[in-house]
Amino acid sequence: MAQGWLQIAVFFAVLLALVKPVGIYLAGVLSNQRVFLTPIVGPIERLAYKALRVRPDEQGQDWKAYARSLIVFSLFSWVFLYAILRTQGVQPFNPGGFDSGPWDVSFNTASSFVTNTNWQYYGGETTLTYFAQMAGLAVQNFVSAAVGIAVLAALIRGIAARSAATLGNFWQDLVRILLYVLLPISILGALFLASQGVVQNLADSTVVHTLTGGTQILAQGPVASQEVIKELGTNGGGFFNVNSSYPFENSSGLTNFVEMLLILIIPAALTYTYGRMVGSQRQGWAIFGAMAALFVVAVAVVYFAEQHGTVAQHAAGLHTHAFDGSTGGNMEGKEQRFGIANSSLWTAVTTVTSCGAVNSAFESLTGLGGAVPFANLGFGEVIFGGVGTGLYSMLMYVILAVFIGGLMVGRTPEYLGKKIQAREIKLVTMAVLVTPLAVLLSAGLASATDAGKRSLYAGVNPQGFSETLYAYLSQANNNGSAFAGYTGFIQPNAPGNVGAYGITFADLLGGAVMVGARFLPIVLVLAVAGALAGKRVSPAGLGTMRTDNPTFVVLLVGIVILVGALTFFPALLLGPVVQSLTTRLF
Amino acid sequence: MTTETQARSLLDPEIVRPALLESVRKLDPRVQLRNPVMFVVEVGALITTVAWLIRVFGGGPLGGGSEPAWFSFTIAVWLWLTVVFANLAEALAEGRGRAQAASLRAMRTETTARLRDGGEKSAAELTRGDIVVVEAGETIPGDGTVIEGIASVDESAITGESAPVIREAGGDRSAVTGGTKVLSDRIVVEITQEPGKSFLDRMIALVEGAERRKTPNEIALGILLAALTLIFVVVVVSLRPFALFAGTELSETTLIALLVALIPTTIGALLSAIGIAGMDRLVRRNVLALSGRAVEASGDCDVLLLDKTGTITLGNREATEFIPMPGVAEAELAEAAQMASLADETPEGRSIVVLAKGFGIREHDFAGHEPTFVPFTAQTRMSGVDYDGTRLRKGAGDAIEAWIATEGGRAPAELRAGLDRVGREGGTPLAVARNERVLGVVYLKDVVKEGMKARFDQLRAMGIRTIMVTGDNKLTAAKIAEEAGVDDFLAEATPERKLELIKEQQADGRLIAMTGDGTNDAPALAQADVGVAMNTGTQAAREAGNMVDLDSNPTKLIEIVEVGKQLLITRGALTTFSIANDVAKYFAILPAMFAATYALAGEGSGPLDALNVMSLGTPESAILSAVIFNALIIPLLIPLSLRGVRYRPIGATGLLRRNMLIYGLGGLIVPFIGIKAIDLVVHNLLGA
């Protein structure tokens, strides 16, 4: 186990070292300053503005205009993606000869990728053309990530502003985030992954004959180019159905390390960016501290649980202790190449962020280990979280903590000198509650109806309940990982989509939940930004509650845990908690 | 009034009895609708009552499950009690105000006003602009400004202070209040109130809470509590399908018990009581806040503007040194100064006599002489005494110089030097002359009130800056500011400069509190975020401020700030406590709900029974104990919410840490102990 801990520690150290430089660069991009890439990217940037017909320097947007642009853009993206998924039959780069997707699955998939969720009811290598993967899904991987960061940028400007009316320009933010951040890193990363053995081609699947005389189909495709943005934009939708456990997506321990780093780097660095943009680095570190504390606990619990195994496994006589030549532990659903430590670390990384890419099967996690993804999602994806989304969601919790803590120091609450009043509290509580409400209502509906139960793999038992709850938790939080038995798409074992059909209930409910729980909070967060932007700033004194010291970090962590735990504890009892206590195998 | 209220204990039967009645009357759903948290509890109480009635008439448990009938009944009773306890908290807080209002009402006697132009009018019909005459022994019929005459007035009805006060036309002591009594002389008063809107009327309405509107922060907190209630409603509603998925039926009673335990009933029940009690605490300090908003703002103040005279320094200067002219003995000067001051009843005059005693001079006996005392007038700016051809004068330096000149003498050059020295050192000089000769200078010093420095240090620790405002010149002001330990000062202040200073500070985002009494102060009082008008002040000042201090004690600003902070802290602390309590309630109720879920064949309890960490007796006793704890904690916390959580000037971080420990961590732990204790009674003694 010591070696496993060492690997985890090294990962965290590298991440920590990258936070400051990347954070500074991101602050430059989001503050519309000159950065080192400007000489190369600048001309393309200007061309993009011309094509979009925006003059960003003159067109500052208030929160409503910003939200309008964002909604219009996302709506357009959705229609565009849906159209691609439904017209596969006439598309180029279709060596597998796939038909168009059914309407319900396509509805779910379009909603999934526009909302940065990447929930996958479809199977990538068995149903999608390379064109749909590249022009449809990959494009959304880029722009949906940029939308999340743009919302954060607007919120930060609102917090940092001194009685301002505008929050910046959405189109400018979108263009700059894409051109200066997501594209350059993705290009470099794709070259690296390709050099490590991740495939990048447009060839049909390769059929090979194994030594034992069987046949095996090796799926191919333009994988490396899609792989990086899948992690970097905390999207998580794998080119292949089994995601990053497949060697063609994740070829070695090194690529595994780099991919995990790509998932966390932007969410983690944005805390530094935040501190820089509001003019107090300590504010950023305080939030980073809260996130890091929760993250470390998450990693530790999964690792411990997976190494230890379950009561039921022990009762069934399974050995989970380490012995010569094996790390021991619960190896069901894990890649031999990654072992317990790197699978556990990845599990925590991909669920604290809203990435959702996996390198092991969540369905096979122990009860306690499986409770960690549940908890991370239950906290509302604020432990680093999705690119942009994680920090703006965390800032909602910060305001909530400021409100409750502020009262306890005897002043009406204020954050960075701005009074938190009824309007802000109304918007913030709504923004925080939309997602849990969506989860509970949709999971309740799905577990109560026969239509919902058709998606189950494990049946009506704690595992089946975990599948259901996690499906809606994941979709509402725009994560995209799954307790993978849960399905919304039945496909016979034949090439193409012939004969395939979606489970309409799961597809529509999930799609609606993803869209609602993505865009309602976005609009509310922008409204908060608008409300804060116009406020006067009062200077901090000795009587002002500080939001940049350990005491506040403790308060913030406490509020995040309390809100998440109080909301989901009863539901978790019936899934992962039962499973970690029972001697029965489900 | 004051002493009476302070003596009144929380459990005074005169307040408790009507409050108990009131708390049942408040069960009216229209009253509860104002408070979403308690409204949900009442609806829950109603449903569980129906569930019990169904059992009585032979039905099964509403919504499924297998609980006994007495369980629904007991839960229903405790839910009703929860609502009653919440009502009780509010009624108790209101009752304390009402008791004060009653004693105020007794003061409002029906009087007949005599108008100046002949005629009479009932006091109730007086309107703005009426001019009335009031003579000794009569009650002033309405609020107004003295426009003619001077009188001593007994204002004990309003202030509780029995010593009469002087009210006179012009100046800063011209305001009179309806219901107070003229003791001597005759004054002419111009009425400044509309009928039924007198100061007394407003006071009654305020202490009764009739005009109580929710404050901005209360509204914001209310939204948060409503949002929490909403999410818990959804948590409980979704729990039914989740439980059915696991093959467990939950009755309505059980689900409602869980819901009520989870929603923030503790703070929801006490929120309005906390607000009323905050106002009440001010009233007991003899401060009337004209709006709850002002009380809240006082907790937020960053800057206090304090008048030097009367607030920081004693209103009176004190003689500390005699500076004789060349050729004059110090004792000679002391004796002359003392004799000139014998008839001077001002504190300055008394202090000269006291200082002179230090020179072995006993009180001078004029027996055998025929002294004629010359009183101080604004024109001469001197006072003194004439006897046996000797004429003693003391007064401002230039006044004495002028007087000497008319007597045919000349002031020595040393006089100017003496006067300047005193001025430079922050004091006020008085020259003393006998006949045509200047004897010397008396050094009158501003005396900083005892303990002021400590108070300002305390304020600084609270994060509040103090600015001293004075008409003195910069030199003098700087000297006193340093001695008193204020953070900053405004010298040579005029009302305009004061207003300007407030606006400047506000532009930087600061909240300002100040006190004032004169008509001059009215614009500044209106501009300040918290403007405390002295009751002795002018009507204009009293209307401009958002608080009135009946004791007219400017130092009280500091207490007002503390009350404001206390109010906010109490709200925050009980909110934290309320939410933290939920963890223990989960551990009581959920294992009880799912005790048998996924049990192995032949075993009574399933895996989730392991979460019954408090080892509560039975599922029924566990749920009941949580509900009882949830109800009982409300009356137990009523004293705290009325008294307020203590404020300590230990800085924001220290306060936050302290309150998080007590109410956050405490809120986590206390219910575990409480619920277990109740379960011991309910299960082991009563057999539930």
Coordinates of N, CA and C in Angstrom, one line a residue, chain A residues 400 403-414 419-423 425-426 429-430 433 436-437 439-441 443-448 453 456 459-462 464-466 468-469 536-539 541-546 549 551-552 554-555 562-563 565-571 573-574 577-578 581-584 586, chain B residues 216-217 219-221 223-224 227-228 230-232 234-235 237-239 241-243 245-246 258 262 296 299-302 460-463 506-511 564-566 568-573 575-576 579-580 582-583 586-587 590-591 594 597-600 607-608 610-611 647 651-653 655-657 659-660 663 668:
Chain A
L400 N -23.1 31.2 0.7 CA -24.0 30.6 1.8 C -23.2 30.6 3.1
F403 N -23.0 33.9 4.6 CA -24.2 34.4 5.1 C -24.4 33.9 6.6
I404 N -24.2 32.6 6.7 CA -24.4 32.0 8.1 C -23.3 32.4 9.0
G405 N -22.1 32.3 8.5 CA -20.9 32.7 9.4 C -20.9 34.2 9.7
G406 N -21.3 35.0 8.7 CA -21.3 36.4 8.9 C -22.2 36.8 10.0
L407 N -23.4 36.2 10.1 CA -24.3 36.5 11.2 C -23.6 36.2 12.5
M408 N -22.9 35.1 12.6 CA -22.3 34.7 13.8 C -21.2 35.6 14.3
V409 N -20.7 36.5 13.5 CA -19.7 37.5 14.0 C -20.4 38.8 14.2
G410 N -21.7 38.9 14.1 CA -22.4 40.1 14.5 C -22.5 41.2 13.4
R411 N -22.4 40.8 12.2 CA -22.6 41.8 11.1 C -23.5 41.2 10.1
T412 N -24.3 42.1 9.4 CA -25.0 41.5 8.3 C -24.0 41.1 7.3
P413 N -24.2 39.9 6.7 CA -23.1 39.2 6.0 C -22.6 40.0 4.7
E414 N -21.3 39.9 4.5 CA -20.7 40.5 3.3 C -19.6 39.6 2.8
K419 N -22.3 43.4 0.4 CA -23.4 42.9 1.3 C -24.2 41.8 0.6
I420 N -24.4 40.7 1.4 CA -25.2 39.6 0.9 C -26.6 39.8 1.4
Q421 N -27.5 40.1 0.5 CA -28.9 40.5 1.0 C -29.9 39.5 0.4
A422 N -31.2 39.8 0.6 CA -32.2 38.9 0.3 C -32.1 38.4 -1.2
R423 N -31.9 39.4 -2.1 CA -31.8 39.0 -3.5 C -30.7 37.9 -3.8
I425 N -29.3 35.9 -1.6 CA -29.6 34.7 -1.0 C -30.7 33.9 -1.7
K426 N -31.6 34.6 -2.3 CA -32.7 33.9 -3.0 C -32.0 33.2 -4.2
T429 N -29.5 30.3 -3.0 CA -30.1 29.0 -2.6 C -30.8 28.3 -3.7
M430 N -31.4 29.0 -4.6 CA -31.9 28.4 -5.8 C -30.9 27.7 -6.6
L433 N -29.8 24.6 -4.9 CA -30.8 23.5 -4.7 C -31.4 22.9 -5.9
P436 N -29.8 19.2 -6.5 CA -30.3 18.1 -5.6 C -31.8 17.8 -5.8
L437 N -32.6 18.9 -6.0 CA -34.0 18.7 -6.3 C -34.3 17.9 -7.5
V439 N -32.2 15.7 -8.8 CA -31.8 14.3 -8.6 C -32.9 13.6 -7.8
L440 N -33.4 14.1 -6.7 CA -34.3 13.4 -5.9 C -35.6 13.1 -6.6
L441 N -36.1 14.2 -7.3 CA -37.4 14.0 -8.0 C -37.2 13.0 -9.1
A443 N -34.9 10.6 -9.6 CA -34.6 9.3 -9.1 C -35.8 8.7 -8.4
G444 N -36.6 9.5 -7.8 CA -37.8 9.0 -7.1 C -38.7 8.5 -8.2
L445 N -38.9 9.2 -9.3 CA -39.8 8.8 -10.4 C -39.3 7.5 -11.0
A446 N -37.9 7.5 -11.2 CA -37.4 6.3 -11.9 C -37.5 5.1 -11.0
S447 N -37.3 5.2 -9.7 CA -37.4 4.0 -8.9 C -38.8 3.6 -8.6
A448 N -39.8 4.5 -8.8 CA -41.1 4.1 -8.5 C -41.9 3.5 -9.7
K453 N -37.7 1.2 -14.1 CA -37.0 -0.1 -13.7 C -36.5 -0.9 -14.9
L456 N -32.7 -1.0 -15.3 CA -31.9 -1.7 -14.3 C -31.1 -2.8 -14.9
G459 N -31.2 -5.4 -11.1 CA -32.5 -5.8 -10.5 C -32.9 -4.9 -9.3
V460 N -34.0 -5.3 -8.7 CA -34.6 -4.5 -7.6 C -33.9 -4.9 -6.3
N461 N -32.8 -4.3 -6.1 CA -32.0 -4.6 -4.8 C -31.1 -3.4 -4.6
P462 N -30.3 -3.4 -3.6 CA -29.5 -2.2 -3.3 C -28.6 -1.8 -4.5
G464 N -29.2 -2.2 -7.7 CA -30.1 -1.6 -8.7 C -30.5 -0.2 -8.2
F465 N -30.7 0.0 -6.9 CA -31.0 1.3 -6.4 C -29.8 2.3 -6.6
S466 N -28.6 1.8 -6.4 CA -27.4 2.6 -6.6 C -27.3 3.0 -8.1
T468 N -29.7 3.4 -10.2 CA -30.8 4.4 -10.5 C -30.4 5.7 -9.9
L469 N -30.1 5.8 -8.6 CA -29.8 7.0 -8.0 C -28.5 7.7 -8.7
R536 N -21.8 48.3 -3.9 CA -20.7 49.1 -3.4 C -19.8 48.2 -2.6
V537 N -18.5 48.5 -2.5 CA -17.6 47.7 -1.7 C -17.3 48.4 -0.4
S538 N -17.6 47.7 0.7 CA -17.1 48.3 2.0 C -15.8 47.8 2.4
P539 N -15.0 48.6 3.0 CA -13.6 48.1 3.4 C -13.7 47.1 4.5
G541 N -12.7 45.4 8.0 CA -12.1 45.8 9.2 C -11.9 44.6 10.1
L542 N -11.6 44.9 11.4 CA -11.4 43.8 12.3 C -12.7 43.1 12.6
G543 N -13.8 43.8 12.4 CA -15.1 43.1 12.7 C -15.7 42.4 11.5
T544 N -15.0 42.5 10.4 CA -15.5 41.8 9.2 C -15.0 40.3 9.2
M545 N -15.9 39.4 8.9 CA -15.5 38.0 8.8 C -14.5 37.8 7.7
R546 N -13.4 37.2 8.0 CA -12.4 36.9 6.9 C -12.8 35.7 6.2
N549 N -9.0 32.6 5.7 CA -8.2 31.9 6.7 C -8.8 30.5 7.1
T551 N -10.1 29.2 9.6 CA -11.5 29.1 10.2 C -12.6 29.1 9.2
F552 N -12.4 29.9 8.1 CA -13.4 30.0 7.1 C -13.4 28.7 6.3
V554 N -12.8 25.8 7.3 CA -13.5 24.8 8.1 C -15.0 25.0 8.0
L555 N -15.4 26.3 8.1 CA -16.8 26.6 7.9 C -17.4 26.1 6.5
L562 N -22.5 19.3 5.1 CA -23.8 19.3 5.8 C -24.9 19.3 4.8
V563 N -24.9 20.3 3.8 CA -25.9 20.4 2.8 C -26.0 19.1 2.0
A565 N -24.8 16.1 2.8 CA -25.2 14.9 3.6 C -26.6 14.9 3.9
L566 N -27.1 16.1 4.4 CA -28.5 16.1 4.8 C -29.5 15.8 3.6
T567 N -29.0 16.2 2.4 CA -29.9 15.9 1.3 C -29.9 14.5 0.8
F568 N -28.7 13.9 0.9 CA -28.6 12.5 0.2 C -28.5 11.4 1.2
F569 N -28.3 11.7 2.5 CA -28.0 10.6 3.4 C -29.1 9.5 3.4
P570 N -30.4 9.9 3.5 CA -31.4 8.8 3.5 C -31.3 7.9 2.2
A571 N -31.1 8.6 1.1 CA -31.1 7.8 -0.2 C -29.8 6.9 -0.2
L573 N -28.4 5.5 2.2 CA -28.6 4.3 3.1 C -29.0 3.1 2.3
L574 N -29.9 3.3 1.4 CA -30.6 2.2 0.7 C -29.7 1.7 -0.4
V577 N -24.7 2.2 1.4 CA -24.5 2.0 2.9 C -25.0 0.6 3.2
V578 N -26.1 0.2 2.7 CA -26.6 -1.2 2.9 C -25.6 -2.2 2.4
L581 N -22.7 -2.9 4.6 CA -23.0 -3.4 5.9 C -23.5 -4.9 5.8
T582 N -24.0 -5.2 4.7 CA -24.7 -6.6 4.6 C -23.7 -7.6 4.2
T583 N -24.0 -8.9 4.6 CA -23.2 -10.0 4.2 C -23.7 -10.6 2.9
R584 N -24.8 -10.1 2.4 CA -25.3 -10.7 1.2 C -24.6 -10.0 0.0
F586 N -25.0 -8.6 -3.7 CA -26.0 -8.1 -4.7 C -25.3 -7.9 -6.1
Chain B
P216 N -34.4 43.6 6.6 CA -33.8 43.0 5.4 C -33.1 41.7 5.6
N217 N -32.3 41.7 6.7 CA -31.6 40.4 7.0 C -32.5 39.3 7.4
I219 N -35.5 38.9 6.3 CA -36.1 38.4 5.0 C -35.1 37.5 4.4
A220 N -33.8 37.9 4.3 CA -32.8 37.0 3.7 C -32.7 35.7 4.4
L221 N -32.7 35.7 5.7 CA -32.6 34.4 6.5 C -33.9 33.6 6.3
I223 N -35.7 33.5 3.6 CA -35.6 32.8 2.3 C -34.7 31.5 2.5
L224 N -33.6 31.6 3.2 CA -32.8 30.5 3.3 C -33.5 29.4 4.1
A227 N -36.0 27.8 1.8 CA -35.3 26.9 0.8 C -35.0 25.6 1.5
L228 N -34.4 25.6 2.7 CA -34.1 24.4 3.4 C -35.3 23.5 3.6
L230 N -38.0 23.5 1.8 CA -38.4 22.9 0.5 C -37.5 21.7 0.2
I231 N -36.2 21.8 0.4 CA -35.4 20.6 0.0 C -35.7 19.4 0.9
F232 N -36.0 19.7 2.2 CA -36.3 18.6 3.1 C -37.7 18.0 2.7
V234 N -38.8 17.7 -0.3 CA -38.5 16.8 -1.4 C -37.7 15.6 -1.0
V235 N -36.8 15.8 0.0 CA -36.0 14.6 0.5 C -37.0 13.6 1.1
V237 N -40.4 13.4 0.5 CA -41.3 12.9 -0.5 C -40.6 11.8 -1.3
S238 N -39.4 12.0 -1.7 CA -38.7 11.0 -2.6 C -38.3 9.8 -1.8
L239 N -38.3 9.9 -0.5 CA -37.9 8.7 0.3 C -38.9 7.6 0.2
P241 N -40.8 6.5 -2.5 CA -40.4 5.5 -3.6 C -39.1 4.8 -3.4
F242 N -38.1 5.5 -2.8 CA -36.8 4.9 -2.5 C -37.0 3.7 -1.6
A243 N -37.9 3.9 -0.5 CA -38.1 2.9 0.5 C -38.9 1.7 -0.1
F245 N -38.8 0.8 -3.2 CA -37.9 0.1 -4.0 C -37.1 -1.0 -3.2
A246 N -36.9 -0.6 -1.9 CA -36.2 -1.5 -1.0 C -37.2 -2.4 -0.2
L258 N -40.1 12.6 10.4 CA -38.8 12.9 9.8 C -38.7 14.3 9.3
L262 N -36.4 17.4 10.5 CA -35.3 18.0 9.6 C -35.4 19.4 9.4
E296 N -30.5 46.5 13.2 CA -29.6 45.7 12.4 C -28.4 46.5 11.9
G299 N -25.5 47.1 14.2 CA -24.5 46.0 14.4 C -23.4 46.1 13.3
D300 N -23.8 46.8 12.2 CA -22.9 46.8 11.1 C -22.0 48.1 11.1
C301 N -22.2 49.0 12.0 CA -21.5 50.2 11.9 C -20.0 50.1 12.0
D302 N -19.3 50.8 11.1 CA -17.9 50.8 11.0 C -17.3 52.0 11.8
R460 N -12.2 49.3 19.0 CA -11.3 49.0 17.9 C -11.2 47.5 17.7
A461 N -11.3 46.8 18.8 CA -11.2 45.3 18.7 C -12.5 44.8 18.0
M462 N -13.6 45.6 18.1 CA -14.8 45.2 17.4 C -14.7 45.6 16.0
G463 N -13.7 46.3 15.6 CA -13.6 46.7 14.2 C -14.3 48.0 13.9
Q506 N -19.3 57.3 3.9 CA -20.3 56.4 3.3 C -19.9 56.1 1.9
A507 N -19.3 57.1 1.2 CA -18.8 56.8 -0.2 C -17.8 55.8 -0.2
D508 N -17.0 55.6 0.9 CA -16.0 54.6 1.0 C -16.7 53.2 1.4
G509 N -18.0 53.2 1.5 CA -18.7 52.0 1.9 C -18.8 51.8 3.4
R510 N -18.6 52.8 4.2 CA -18.7 52.6 5.6 C -20.1 52.9 6.1
L511 N -20.4 52.3 7.2 CA -21.7 52.6 7.8 C -21.4 53.5 9.1
G564 N -27.1 45.5 18.5 CA -27.3 45.2 17.1 C -26.5 43.9 16.8
K565 N -25.3 43.9 17.3 CA -24.4 42.7 17.0 C -25.0 41.4 17.6
Q566 N -25.4 41.6 18.8 CA -26.0 40.5 19.6 C -27.1 39.9 18.8
L568 N -27.8 39.9 15.6 CA -27.3 39.1 14.4 C -26.7 37.8 14.8
I569 N -25.8 37.9 15.9 CA -25.2 36.7 16.3 C -26.2 35.6 16.8
T570 N -27.2 36.1 17.5 CA -28.2 35.1 18.0 C -28.8 34.4 16.8
R571 N -29.2 35.2 15.8 CA -29.8 34.6 14.6 C -28.9 33.6 14.0
G572 N -27.6 34.0 13.8 CA -26.7 33.1 13.1 C -26.4 31.8 13.9
A573 N -26.3 32.0 15.2 CA -25.9 30.9 16.1 C -27.0 29.9 16.1
T575 N -29.4 29.5 13.9 CA -29.5 28.8 12.6 C -28.5 27.7 12.5
T576 N -27.3 27.9 12.8 CA -26.3 26.9 12.8 C -26.6 25.7 13.7
I579 N -29.5 23.6 12.1 CA -29.1 22.7 11.0 C -28.2 21.6 11.5
A580 N -27.3 21.9 12.4 CA -26.4 20.9 12.9 C -27.1 19.8 13.6
D582 N -29.7 18.3 12.8 CA -30.3 17.3 11.9 C -29.5 16.0 11.8
V583 N -28.2 16.1 12.0 CA -27.4 14.9 11.9 C -27.8 13.8 12.9
Y586 N -31.2 12.3 12.0 CA -31.0 11.3 11.0 C -30.7 10.0 11.7
F587 N -29.7 10.0 12.6 CA -29.2 8.8 13.2 C -30.3 8.2 14.1
L590 N -33.7 7.4 10.8 CA -33.5 6.6 9.7 C -33.3 5.1 10.0
P591 N -32.4 4.8 11.0 CA -32.3 3.4 11.4 C -33.6 2.8 11.8
F594 N -35.7 2.0 8.7 CA -35.2 0.9 7.9 C -34.6 -0.2 8.7
T597 N -35.2 -3.5 6.9 CA -34.9 -3.5 5.5 C -33.8 -4.4 5.1
Y598 N -34.0 -5.3 4.1 CA -33.0 -6.2 3.6 C -32.5 -7.2 4.7
A599 N -33.4 -7.5 5.7 CA -33.0 -8.4 6.7 C -32.8 -9.8 6.1
L600 N -31.9 -10.6 6.6 CA -31.8 -12.0 6.2 C -33.0 -12.8 6.7
P607 N -29.3 -5.0 8.0 CA -28.0 -4.4 8.1 C -28.0 -2.9 8.6
L608 N -29.1 -2.2 8.3 CA -29.1 -0.7 8.6 C -29.3 -0.5 10.1
A610 N -27.4 -1.4 12.2 CA -26.1 -1.1 12.8 C -25.9 0.4 12.9
L611 N -26.7 1.2 12.2 CA -26.6 2.7 12.3 C -27.3 3.3 13.6
Y647 N -22.1 39.1 23.1 CA -21.1 39.5 22.2 C -19.8 39.7 22.9
G651 N -12.7 40.1 18.0 CA -12.4 40.0 16.6 C -13.3 39.0 15.9
A652 N -13.4 39.2 14.6 CA -14.4 38.4 13.8 C -14.0 36.9 13.8
T653 N -12.7 36.7 13.6 CA -12.3 35.3 13.5 C -12.5 34.5 14.8
L655 N -14.6 35.3 17.2 CA -16.0 35.1 17.4 C -16.6 33.9 16.6
L656 N -16.1 33.9 15.3 CA -16.6 32.9 14.4 C -16.2 31.5 15.0
R657 N -15.0 31.4 15.4 CA -14.5 30.1 15.9 C -15.2 29.7 17.1
N659 N -18.3 30.7 18.1 CA -19.7 30.4 17.9 C -19.8 29.1 17.1
M660 N -18.9 28.8 16.2 CA -18.9 27.6 15.4 C -18.7 26.4 16.4
Y663 N -22.1 26.5 18.8 CA -23.4 26.2 18.2 C -23.3 25.2 17.1
L668 N -24.1 19.6 16.9 CA -24.0 18.2 16.4 C -24.1 17.2 17.6

